[in-house]
Amino acid sequence: MELVSHGALAELHPTFGHPESTERLQVLLAAFPDYTEGRPASEDDVVRCHSARVLELLRSVERPVYLEPNTVASKTSHEAALLAAGCAVDAARRGAFALVRPPGHHATPVASFGFCLLNNVAIAARAVQASGDAARVAIVDFDVHHGNGTQDIFWADDTVLYASLHQRGIFPGSGGPHEQAETTVNVPLPAGSGDPEWLAAFDERVAPAVARFAPELLLVSAGFDAHEREDLYLVDMRVTEDGFRALARRCRELCPRVAAVLEGGYNVETLPRLVEAALDGFSR
Ligand SMILES: [Zn+2]
């Protein structure tokens, strides 16, 4: 699977000691120097998913500020956010993996939230639909956190299926067992779950829902913070490198067209290997 990224994402939007850092992209671009350079998203792309106020706020930031307690922004955050979203759009069109930061799946229709400025995968889904490239899009999210923002954006939109596997009871608190709808599938997993539990949940809940929905394009919110060596606050999962390879392979088998967008994964020692395992799975 081809990669889409941009060197500036390893410099823009510094976060001053926060785990969602420029270093994440530095280690990834060092490990994967051969990528297609993505372009920034347009304002039209963004406003299909977010109120104009979200972009206005990012554009107005002149010096480091907390947009909310988990989300820092500074002068270059606006540029980074548009570039990350634009790389996701390009990846969705090309069937590629967008190596981007900041992540996106917590950003809601009305606010940046939870390390996320704009919802990259959501913007990509709607861009592909707007250009007539695919009408039905499924988003499978295996980041350890629930993608509350993606769920909110598509809750009332039956042309986009959102299916999430995540750790029960941690940030952001949404995605519980009773939060289900026609095109929203939430599978919260207990702390301590490893490859067998994650893969069984995928096979029993996610795969049948996606197969029934029959998408023309499957976008993967590929977060790697369910890894056994992730040390983010309260995260406690045991997925291995082979587990991510198997999750990616299962996504690949669900739809003829698959693309992926990086979400979380904050251990910079393990992140490149985990992305490589997922690429291997996506490519089979
Ligand atoms: Zn996460």
PDB file of C-alpha atoms and ligand atoms in Angstrom:
ATOM      1  CA  MET A   1       0.000   0.000   0.000  1.00  0.00           C
ATOM      2  CA  GLU A   2       1.261   3.418  -0.994  1.00  0.00           C
ATOM      3  CA  LEU A   3       1.909   6.112   1.641  1.00  0.00           C
ATOM      4  CA  VAL A   4       0.774   9.743   1.609  1.00  0.00           C
ATOM      5  CA  SER A   5       2.346  12.240   3.996  1.00  0.00           C
ATOM      6  CA  HIS A   6       4.128  15.587   4.169  1.00  0.00           C
ATOM      7  CA  GLY A   7       7.494  16.483   5.694  1.00  0.00           C
ATOM      8  CA  ALA A   8       6.041  19.633   7.271  1.00  0.00           C
ATOM      9  CA  LEU A   9       3.886  17.510   9.592  1.00  0.00           C
ATOM     10  CA  ALA A  10       7.099  16.596  11.439  1.00  0.00           C
ATOM     11  CA  GLU A  11       7.678  20.311  12.178  1.00  0.00           C
ATOM     12  CA  LEU A  12       4.338  22.146  12.302  1.00  0.00           C
ATOM     13  CA  HIS A  13       2.005  22.143  15.325  1.00  0.00           C
ATOM     14  CA  PRO A  14       4.562  21.619  18.136  1.00  0.00           C
ATOM     15  CA  THR A  15       2.887  20.433  21.323  1.00  0.00           C
ATOM     16  CA  PHE A  16       5.444  21.275  24.049  1.00  0.00           C
ATOM     17  CA  GLY A  17       5.967  17.926  25.771  1.00  0.00           C
ATOM     18  CA  HIS A  18       2.593  16.427  24.918  1.00  0.00           C
ATOM     19  CA  PRO A  19       2.576  12.744  23.790  1.00  0.00           C
ATOM     20  CA  GLU A  20       1.029  13.787  20.431  1.00  0.00           C
ATOM     21  CA  SER A  21       4.314  15.268  19.208  1.00  0.00           C
ATOM     22  CA  THR A  22       6.213  16.192  16.044  1.00  0.00           C
ATOM     23  CA  GLU A  23       8.516  13.273  16.945  1.00  0.00           C
ATOM     24  CA  ARG A  24       5.791  10.811  15.932  1.00  0.00           C
ATOM     25  CA  LEU A  25       6.029  11.943  12.312  1.00  0.00           C
ATOM     26  CA  GLN A  26       9.816  12.323  12.499  1.00  0.00           C
ATOM     27  CA  VAL A  27      10.246   8.624  13.325  1.00  0.00           C
ATOM     28  CA  LEU A  28       7.656   7.547  10.754  1.00  0.00           C
ATOM     29  CA  LEU A  29       9.113   9.587   7.894  1.00  0.00           C
ATOM     30  CA  ALA A  30      12.600   8.324   8.785  1.00  0.00           C
ATOM     31  CA  ALA A  31      11.292   4.756   8.593  1.00  0.00           C
ATOM     32  CA  PHE A  32       9.204   5.355   5.442  1.00  0.00           C
ATOM     33  CA  PRO A  33      10.995   7.930   3.294  1.00  0.00           C
ATOM     34  CA  ASP A  34       9.137   6.937   0.111  1.00  0.00           C
ATOM     35  CA  TYR A  35       5.749   8.615   0.247  1.00  0.00           C
ATOM     36  CA  THR A  36       3.594  10.696  -2.065  1.00  0.00           C
ATOM     37  CA  GLU A  37       3.366  14.279  -0.840  1.00  0.00           C
ATOM     38  CA  GLY A  38      -0.199  15.234   0.093  1.00  0.00           C
ATOM     39  CA  ARG A  39      -1.832  18.640  -0.425  1.00  0.00           C
ATOM     40  CA  PRO A  40      -3.736  20.720   2.132  1.00  0.00           C
ATOM     41  CA  ALA A  41      -7.506  20.265   2.383  1.00  0.00           C
ATOM     42  CA  SER A  42      -9.640  23.134   1.115  1.00  0.00           C
ATOM     43  CA  GLU A  43     -12.082  25.062   3.262  1.00  0.00           C
ATOM     44  CA  ASP A  44     -14.877  23.387   1.271  1.00  0.00           C
ATOM     45  CA  ASP A  45     -13.507  19.984   2.305  1.00  0.00           C
ATOM     46  CA  VAL A  46     -13.500  20.995   5.976  1.00  0.00           C
ATOM     47  CA  VAL A  47     -16.965  22.549   6.154  1.00  0.00           C
ATOM     48  CA  ARG A  48     -18.566  19.331   4.943  1.00  0.00           C
ATOM     49  CA  CYS A  49     -17.742  18.004   8.459  1.00  0.00           C
ATOM     50  CA  HIS A  50     -17.171  20.987  10.745  1.00  0.00           C
ATOM     51  CA  SER A  51     -18.785  24.346  11.412  1.00  0.00           C
ATOM     52  CA  ALA A  52     -16.800  27.241   9.911  1.00  0.00           C
ATOM     53  CA  ARG A  53     -16.106  28.384  13.471  1.00  0.00           C
ATOM     54  CA  VAL A  54     -13.709  25.434  14.037  1.00  0.00           C
ATOM     55  CA  LEU A  55     -11.436  26.655  11.235  1.00  0.00           C
ATOM     56  CA  GLU A  56     -11.821  30.324  12.215  1.00  0.00           C
ATOM     57  CA  LEU A  57     -10.667  29.506  15.737  1.00  0.00           C
ATOM     58  CA  LEU A  58      -7.592  27.601  14.473  1.00  0.00           C
ATOM     59  CA  ARG A  59      -6.761  30.408  12.053  1.00  0.00           C
ATOM     60  CA  SER A  60      -6.940  32.983  14.849  1.00  0.00           C
ATOM     61  CA  VAL A  61      -4.378  31.273  17.127  1.00  0.00           C
ATOM     62  CA  GLU A  62      -1.231  33.410  17.405  1.00  0.00           C
ATOM     63  CA  ARG A  63       0.579  31.831  20.358  1.00  0.00           C
ATOM     64  CA  PRO A  64       0.323  28.555  22.319  1.00  0.00           C
ATOM     65  CA  VAL A  65      -3.133  28.083  23.807  1.00  0.00           C
ATOM     66  CA  TYR A  66      -5.251  25.214  25.125  1.00  0.00           C
ATOM     67  CA  LEU A  67      -8.370  24.835  22.960  1.00  0.00           C
ATOM     68  CA  GLU A  68      -9.628  22.444  25.680  1.00  0.00           C
ATOM     69  CA  PRO A  69      -7.686  20.660  28.455  1.00  0.00           C
ATOM     70  CA  ASN A  70      -6.223  17.956  26.151  1.00  0.00           C
ATOM     71  CA  THR A  71      -5.659  19.977  22.998  1.00  0.00           C
ATOM     72  CA  VAL A  72      -2.917  22.534  22.542  1.00  0.00           C
ATOM     73  CA  ALA A  73      -2.650  24.758  19.470  1.00  0.00           C
ATOM     74  CA  SER A  74      -0.218  27.396  18.292  1.00  0.00           C
ATOM     75  CA  LYS A  75       0.472  29.525  15.220  1.00  0.00           C
ATOM     76  CA  THR A  76       1.201  26.648  12.819  1.00  0.00           C
ATOM     77  CA  SER A  77      -1.608  24.344  13.989  1.00  0.00           C
ATOM     78  CA  HIS A  78      -4.039  25.644  11.355  1.00  0.00           C
ATOM     79  CA  GLU A  79      -1.590  24.757   8.567  1.00  0.00           C
ATOM     80  CA  ALA A  80      -0.870  21.315  10.080  1.00  0.00           C
ATOM     81  CA  ALA A  81      -4.575  20.558  10.448  1.00  0.00           C
ATOM     82  CA  LEU A  82      -5.338  21.376   6.799  1.00  0.00           C
ATOM     83  CA  LEU A  83      -2.323  19.388   5.627  1.00  0.00           C
ATOM     84  CA  ALA A  84      -3.238  16.322   7.711  1.00  0.00           C
ATOM     85  CA  ALA A  85      -6.831  16.420   6.456  1.00  0.00           C
ATOM     86  CA  GLY A  86      -5.682  16.937   2.858  1.00  0.00           C
ATOM     87  CA  CYS A  87      -3.289  13.965   3.047  1.00  0.00           C
ATOM     88  CA  ALA A  88      -6.214  11.869   4.302  1.00  0.00           C
ATOM     89  CA  VAL A  89      -8.301  12.984   1.297  1.00  0.00           C
ATOM     90  CA  ASP A  90      -5.476  12.112  -1.101  1.00  0.00           C
ATOM     91  CA  ALA A  91      -4.969   8.722   0.580  1.00  0.00           C
ATOM     92  CA  ALA A  92      -8.696   7.926   0.350  1.00  0.00           C
ATOM     93  CA  ARG A  93      -8.673   8.651  -3.383  1.00  0.00           C
ATOM     94  CA  ARG A  94      -5.515   6.617  -4.027  1.00  0.00           C
ATOM     95  CA  GLY A  95      -6.116   3.650  -1.735  1.00  0.00           C
ATOM     96  CA  ALA A  96      -3.122   4.699   0.360  1.00  0.00           C
ATOM     97  CA  PHE A  97      -2.183   5.065   4.030  1.00  0.00           C
ATOM     98  CA  ALA A  98      -2.005   8.679   5.242  1.00  0.00           C
ATOM     99  CA  LEU A  99       0.784   9.086   7.790  1.00  0.00           C
ATOM    100  CA  VAL A 100      -0.417  12.252   9.450  1.00  0.00           C
ATOM    101  CA  ARG A 101      -0.674  14.115  12.708  1.00  0.00           C
ATOM    102  CA  PRO A 102      -2.461  15.516  14.599  1.00  0.00           C
ATOM    103  CA  PRO A 103      -4.981  12.658  14.671  1.00  0.00           C
ATOM    104  CA  GLY A 104      -8.613  13.401  13.910  1.00  0.00           C
ATOM    105  CA  HIS A 105     -11.259  11.031  15.246  1.00  0.00           C
ATOM    106  CA  HIS A 106     -12.127  13.002  18.408  1.00  0.00           C
ATOM    107  CA  ALA A 107     -12.756  16.284  16.527  1.00  0.00           C
ATOM    108  CA  THR A 108     -16.524  16.891  16.516  1.00  0.00           C
ATOM    109  CA  PRO A 109     -18.714  18.889  14.118  1.00  0.00           C
ATOM    110  CA  VAL A 110     -18.277  21.938  16.343  1.00  0.00           C
ATOM    111  CA  ALA A 111     -14.909  21.612  18.114  1.00  0.00           C
ATOM    112  CA  SER A 112     -11.321  20.432  18.096  1.00  0.00           C
ATOM    113  CA  PHE A 113     -11.001  17.888  20.906  1.00  0.00           C
ATOM    114  CA  GLY A 114      -8.762  15.196  22.408  1.00  0.00           C
ATOM    115  CA  PHE A 115      -5.459  15.998  20.594  1.00  0.00           C
ATOM    116  CA  CYS A 116      -7.477  16.319  17.335  1.00  0.00           C
ATOM    117  CA  LEU A 117      -7.910  19.584  15.416  1.00  0.00           C
ATOM    118  CA  LEU A 118      -9.926  18.462  12.359  1.00  0.00           C
ATOM    119  CA  ASN A 119     -11.471  15.054  11.718  1.00  0.00           C
ATOM    120  CA  ASN A 120      -9.169  13.794   8.965  1.00  0.00           C
ATOM    121  CA  VAL A 121     -10.942  10.520   8.178  1.00  0.00           C
ATOM    122  CA  ALA A 122     -14.385  12.160   8.151  1.00  0.00           C
ATOM    123  CA  ILE A 123     -13.203  14.928   5.833  1.00  0.00           C
ATOM    124  CA  ALA A 124     -11.744  12.250   3.532  1.00  0.00           C
ATOM    125  CA  ALA A 125     -15.006  10.262   3.499  1.00  0.00           C
ATOM    126  CA  ARG A 126     -17.117  13.271   2.559  1.00  0.00           C
ATOM    127  CA  ALA A 127     -14.580  14.506  -0.044  1.00  0.00           C
ATOM    128  CA  VAL A 128     -14.727  11.168  -1.828  1.00  0.00           C
ATOM    129  CA  GLN A 129     -18.524  11.238  -1.729  1.00  0.00           C
ATOM    130  CA  ALA A 130     -18.675  14.856  -2.949  1.00  0.00           C
ATOM    131  CA  SER A 131     -16.588  14.067  -6.018  1.00  0.00           C
ATOM    132  CA  GLY A 132     -18.803  11.098  -6.871  1.00  0.00           C
ATOM    133  CA  ASP A 133     -15.904   8.720  -6.341  1.00  0.00           C
ATOM    134  CA  ALA A 134     -17.823   6.513  -3.880  1.00  0.00           C
ATOM    135  CA  ALA A 135     -21.356   6.825  -2.508  1.00  0.00           C
ATOM    136  CA  ARG A 136     -21.204   4.407   0.436  1.00  0.00           C
ATOM    137  CA  VAL A 137     -18.197   4.638   2.730  1.00  0.00           C
ATOM    138  CA  ALA A 138     -17.434   2.534   5.808  1.00  0.00           C
ATOM    139  CA  ILE A 139     -15.020   3.713   8.497  1.00  0.00           C
ATOM    140  CA  VAL A 140     -13.465   1.047  10.724  1.00  0.00           C
ATOM    141  CA  ASP A 141     -11.663   2.515  13.749  1.00  0.00           C
ATOM    142  CA  PHE A 142      -9.274   0.312  15.743  1.00  0.00           C
ATOM    143  CA  ASP A 143      -7.672   3.105  17.781  1.00  0.00           C
ATOM    144  CA  VAL A 144      -7.902   2.225  21.503  1.00  0.00           C
ATOM    145  CA  HIS A 145     -10.135   5.268  22.088  1.00  0.00           C
ATOM    146  CA  HIS A 146     -13.669   5.699  20.790  1.00  0.00           C
ATOM    147  CA  GLY A 147     -13.889   8.081  17.824  1.00  0.00           C
ATOM    148  CA  ASN A 148     -16.642  10.237  19.298  1.00  0.00           C
ATOM    149  CA  GLY A 149     -16.110  12.925  16.656  1.00  0.00           C
ATOM    150  CA  THR A 150     -16.457  10.566  13.707  1.00  0.00           C
ATOM    151  CA  GLN A 151     -19.532   9.035  15.308  1.00  0.00           C
ATOM    152  CA  ASP A 152     -21.110  12.485  15.828  1.00  0.00           C
ATOM    153  CA  ILE A 153     -20.408  13.633  12.282  1.00  0.00           C
ATOM    154  CA  PHE A 154     -22.052  10.569  10.710  1.00  0.00           C
ATOM    155  CA  TRP A 155     -24.665   9.659  13.360  1.00  0.00           C
ATOM    156  CA  ALA A 156     -27.585  10.792  11.187  1.00  0.00           C
ATOM    157  CA  ASP A 157     -25.909   9.991   7.853  1.00  0.00           C
ATOM    158  CA  ASP A 158     -26.801   6.512   6.618  1.00  0.00           C
ATOM    159  CA  THR A 159     -24.364   6.719   3.673  1.00  0.00           C
ATOM    160  CA  VAL A 160     -21.404   6.303   6.061  1.00  0.00           C
ATOM    161  CA  LEU A 161     -21.031   3.339   8.421  1.00  0.00           C
ATOM    162  CA  TYR A 162     -18.895   3.927  11.520  1.00  0.00           C
ATOM    163  CA  ALA A 163     -17.630   0.836  13.383  1.00  0.00           C
ATOM    164  CA  SER A 164     -15.276   1.188  16.352  1.00  0.00           C
ATOM    165  CA  LEU A 165     -13.347  -1.210  18.560  1.00  0.00           C
ATOM    166  CA  HIS A 166     -12.019   0.517  21.679  1.00  0.00           C
ATOM    167  CA  GLN A 167     -11.205   0.162  25.363  1.00  0.00           C
ATOM    168  CA  ARG A 168     -14.296   0.437  27.566  1.00  0.00           C
ATOM    169  CA  GLY A 169     -14.552   3.247  30.076  1.00  0.00           C
ATOM    170  CA  ILE A 170     -11.584   5.446  29.134  1.00  0.00           C
ATOM    171  CA  PHE A 171     -11.377   8.762  27.279  1.00  0.00           C
ATOM    172  CA  PRO A 172     -13.602  10.144  25.804  1.00  0.00           C
ATOM    173  CA  GLY A 173     -16.267   8.104  27.622  1.00  0.00           C
ATOM    174  CA  SER A 174     -18.551   7.566  24.621  1.00  0.00           C
ATOM    175  CA  GLY A 175     -19.035   4.400  22.541  1.00  0.00           C
ATOM    176  CA  GLY A 176     -20.743   2.317  25.211  1.00  0.00           C
ATOM    177  CA  PRO A 177     -22.544  -0.952  24.469  1.00  0.00           C
ATOM    178  CA  HIS A 178     -25.922   0.788  24.120  1.00  0.00           C
ATOM    179  CA  GLU A 179     -24.679   3.442  21.701  1.00  0.00           C
ATOM    180  CA  GLN A 180     -25.653   1.684  18.472  1.00  0.00           C
ATOM    181  CA  ALA A 181     -27.606   2.739  15.399  1.00  0.00           C
ATOM    182  CA  GLU A 182     -28.344   1.531  11.902  1.00  0.00           C
ATOM    183  CA  THR A 183     -24.918   2.702  10.668  1.00  0.00           C
ATOM    184  CA  THR A 184     -23.057   3.039  13.989  1.00  0.00           C
ATOM    185  CA  VAL A 185     -21.431   0.009  15.621  1.00  0.00           C
ATOM    186  CA  ASN A 186     -19.575   0.298  18.925  1.00  0.00           C
ATOM    187  CA  VAL A 187     -17.626  -2.589  20.415  1.00  0.00           C
ATOM    188  CA  PRO A 188     -16.159  -1.573  23.779  1.00  0.00           C
ATOM    189  CA  LEU A 189     -13.602  -4.110  25.060  1.00  0.00           C
ATOM    190  CA  PRO A 190     -12.478  -4.652  28.649  1.00  0.00           C
ATOM    191  CA  ALA A 191      -9.000  -3.516  29.737  1.00  0.00           C
ATOM    192  CA  GLY A 192      -6.391  -6.211  29.271  1.00  0.00           C
ATOM    193  CA  SER A 193      -7.802  -7.541  25.976  1.00  0.00           C
ATOM    194  CA  GLY A 194      -5.227  -8.885  23.542  1.00  0.00           C
ATOM    195  CA  ASP A 195      -5.142 -10.213  19.972  1.00  0.00           C
ATOM    196  CA  PRO A 196      -7.710 -13.020  20.498  1.00  0.00           C
ATOM    197  CA  GLU A 197     -10.317 -10.664  21.982  1.00  0.00           C
ATOM    198  CA  TRP A 198      -9.740  -7.873  19.444  1.00  0.00           C
ATOM    199  CA  LEU A 199      -9.836 -10.247  16.468  1.00  0.00           C
ATOM    200  CA  ALA A 200     -12.903 -12.094  17.754  1.00  0.00           C
ATOM    201  CA  ALA A 201     -14.712  -8.765  18.252  1.00  0.00           C
ATOM    202  CA  PHE A 202     -13.749  -7.744  14.730  1.00  0.00           C
ATOM    203  CA  ASP A 203     -15.012 -11.042  13.278  1.00  0.00           C
ATOM    204  CA  GLU A 204     -18.231 -11.155  15.286  1.00  0.00           C
ATOM    205  CA  ARG A 205     -19.295  -7.495  15.239  1.00  0.00           C
ATOM    206  CA  VAL A 206     -17.375  -5.355  12.778  1.00  0.00           C
ATOM    207  CA  ALA A 207     -16.987  -7.673   9.769  1.00  0.00           C
ATOM    208  CA  PRO A 208     -20.684  -8.661   9.512  1.00  0.00           C
ATOM    209  CA  ALA A 209     -21.810  -5.023   9.854  1.00  0.00           C
ATOM    210  CA  VAL A 210     -19.436  -3.867   7.120  1.00  0.00           C
ATOM    211  CA  ALA A 211     -20.379  -6.788   4.871  1.00  0.00           C
ATOM    212  CA  ARG A 212     -24.100  -5.964   5.263  1.00  0.00           C
ATOM    213  CA  PHE A 213     -23.446  -2.296   4.532  1.00  0.00           C
ATOM    214  CA  ALA A 214     -21.484  -3.215   1.365  1.00  0.00           C
ATOM    215  CA  PRO A 215     -19.344  -0.076   1.106  1.00  0.00           C
ATOM    216  CA  GLU A 216     -17.626   1.007  -2.101  1.00  0.00           C
ATOM    217  CA  LEU A 217     -14.731   2.312  -0.035  1.00  0.00           C
ATOM    218  CA  LEU A 218     -13.451   1.299   3.412  1.00  0.00           C
ATOM    219  CA  LEU A 219     -11.459   3.885   5.362  1.00  0.00           C
ATOM    220  CA  VAL A 220      -9.530   2.703   8.395  1.00  0.00           C
ATOM    221  CA  SER A 221      -8.916   4.967  11.380  1.00  0.00           C
ATOM    222  CA  ALA A 222      -5.654   3.218  12.158  1.00  0.00           C
ATOM    223  CA  GLY A 223      -4.571   3.970  15.698  1.00  0.00           C
ATOM    224  CA  PHE A 224      -1.849   1.915  17.342  1.00  0.00           C
ATOM    225  CA  ASP A 225      -2.417   2.837  20.986  1.00  0.00           C
ATOM    226  CA  ALA A 226      -4.004  -0.556  21.786  1.00  0.00           C
ATOM    227  CA  HIS A 227      -0.461  -1.982  21.553  1.00  0.00           C
ATOM    228  CA  GLU A 228       0.941  -3.830  24.551  1.00  0.00           C
ATOM    229  CA  ARG A 229       3.723  -1.241  24.923  1.00  0.00           C
ATOM    230  CA  GLU A 230       1.571   1.897  24.741  1.00  0.00           C
ATOM    231  CA  ASP A 231       1.892   3.868  27.970  1.00  0.00           C
ATOM    232  CA  LEU A 232      -0.734   6.572  27.506  1.00  0.00           C
ATOM    233  CA  TYR A 233      -2.784   7.393  30.615  1.00  0.00           C
ATOM    234  CA  LEU A 234      -5.329   4.636  31.485  1.00  0.00           C
ATOM    235  CA  VAL A 235      -4.733   2.742  28.234  1.00  0.00           C
ATOM    236  CA  ASP A 236      -4.331  -0.951  29.004  1.00  0.00           C
ATOM    237  CA  MET A 237      -4.526  -3.267  26.013  1.00  0.00           C
ATOM    238  CA  ARG A 238      -2.305  -6.117  24.819  1.00  0.00           C
ATOM    239  CA  VAL A 239      -2.523  -6.033  21.020  1.00  0.00           C
ATOM    240  CA  THR A 240       0.757  -7.148  19.391  1.00  0.00           C
ATOM    241  CA  GLU A 241       2.437  -6.310  16.112  1.00  0.00           C
ATOM    242  CA  ASP A 242       0.902  -9.489  14.637  1.00  0.00           C
ATOM    243  CA  GLY A 243      -2.466  -8.377  15.968  1.00  0.00           C
ATOM    244  CA  PHE A 244      -2.294  -5.112  14.006  1.00  0.00           C
ATOM    245  CA  ARG A 245      -1.198  -7.047  10.908  1.00  0.00           C
ATOM    246  CA  ALA A 246      -4.235  -9.320  11.313  1.00  0.00           C
ATOM    247  CA  LEU A 247      -6.635  -6.409  11.906  1.00  0.00           C
ATOM    248  CA  ALA A 248      -5.343  -4.703   8.749  1.00  0.00           C
ATOM    249  CA  ARG A 249      -5.658  -7.900   6.734  1.00  0.00           C
ATOM    250  CA  ARG A 250      -9.251  -8.330   7.867  1.00  0.00           C
ATOM    251  CA  CYS A 251     -10.009  -4.753   6.773  1.00  0.00           C
ATOM    252  CA  ARG A 252      -8.433  -5.470   3.397  1.00  0.00           C
ATOM    253  CA  GLU A 253     -10.647  -8.532   2.963  1.00  0.00           C
ATOM    254  CA  LEU A 254     -13.828  -6.550   3.642  1.00  0.00           C
ATOM    255  CA  CYS A 255     -13.801  -4.255   0.629  1.00  0.00           C
ATOM    256  CA  PRO A 256     -12.091  -4.017  -2.762  1.00  0.00           C
ATOM    257  CA  ARG A 257     -11.053  -0.409  -2.027  1.00  0.00           C
ATOM    258  CA  VAL A 258      -9.290   0.275   1.270  1.00  0.00           C
ATOM    259  CA  ALA A 259      -7.385   3.320   2.530  1.00  0.00           C
ATOM    260  CA  ALA A 260      -6.094   4.190   5.993  1.00  0.00           C
ATOM    261  CA  VAL A 261      -5.446   7.281   8.105  1.00  0.00           C
ATOM    262  CA  LEU A 262      -3.168   7.310  11.149  1.00  0.00           C
ATOM    263  CA  GLU A 263      -4.896   8.151  14.427  1.00  0.00           C
ATOM    264  CA  GLY A 264      -3.152   7.468  17.772  1.00  0.00           C
ATOM    265  CA  GLY A 265      -0.052   5.531  18.789  1.00  0.00           C
ATOM    266  CA  TYR A 266       2.288   7.465  21.074  1.00  0.00           C
ATOM    267  CA  ASN A 267       5.241   5.176  21.780  1.00  0.00           C
ATOM    268  CA  VAL A 268       7.731   6.465  19.213  1.00  0.00           C
ATOM    269  CA  GLU A 269       9.952   3.404  19.678  1.00  0.00           C
ATOM    270  CA  THR A 270       7.272   0.976  18.526  1.00  0.00           C
ATOM    271  CA  LEU A 271       5.147   3.113  16.188  1.00  0.00           C
ATOM    272  CA  PRO A 272       7.147   2.546  12.952  1.00  0.00           C
ATOM    273  CA  ARG A 273       7.088  -1.251  13.404  1.00  0.00           C
ATOM    274  CA  LEU A 274       3.359  -1.229  14.052  1.00  0.00           C
ATOM    275  CA  VAL A 275       2.682   0.873  10.961  1.00  0.00           C
ATOM    276  CA  GLU A 276       4.854  -1.519   8.966  1.00  0.00           C
ATOM    277  CA  ALA A 277       2.851  -4.504  10.244  1.00  0.00           C
ATOM    278  CA  ALA A 278      -0.421  -2.798   9.297  1.00  0.00           C
ATOM    279  CA  LEU A 279       0.944  -1.945   5.840  1.00  0.00           C
ATOM    280  CA  ASP A 280       1.826  -5.587   5.408  1.00  0.00           C
ATOM    281  CA  GLY A 281      -1.714  -6.612   6.362  1.00  0.00           C
ATOM    282  CA  PHE A 282      -3.341  -3.979   4.136  1.00  0.00           C
ATOM    283  CA  SER A 283      -1.208  -5.070   1.179  1.00  0.00           C
ATOM    284  CA  ARG A 284      -2.203  -8.741   1.069  1.00  0.00           C
TER     285      ARG A 284
HETATM  286 ZN    ZN B   1      -6.257   6.845  20.685  1.00  0.00          ZN
END
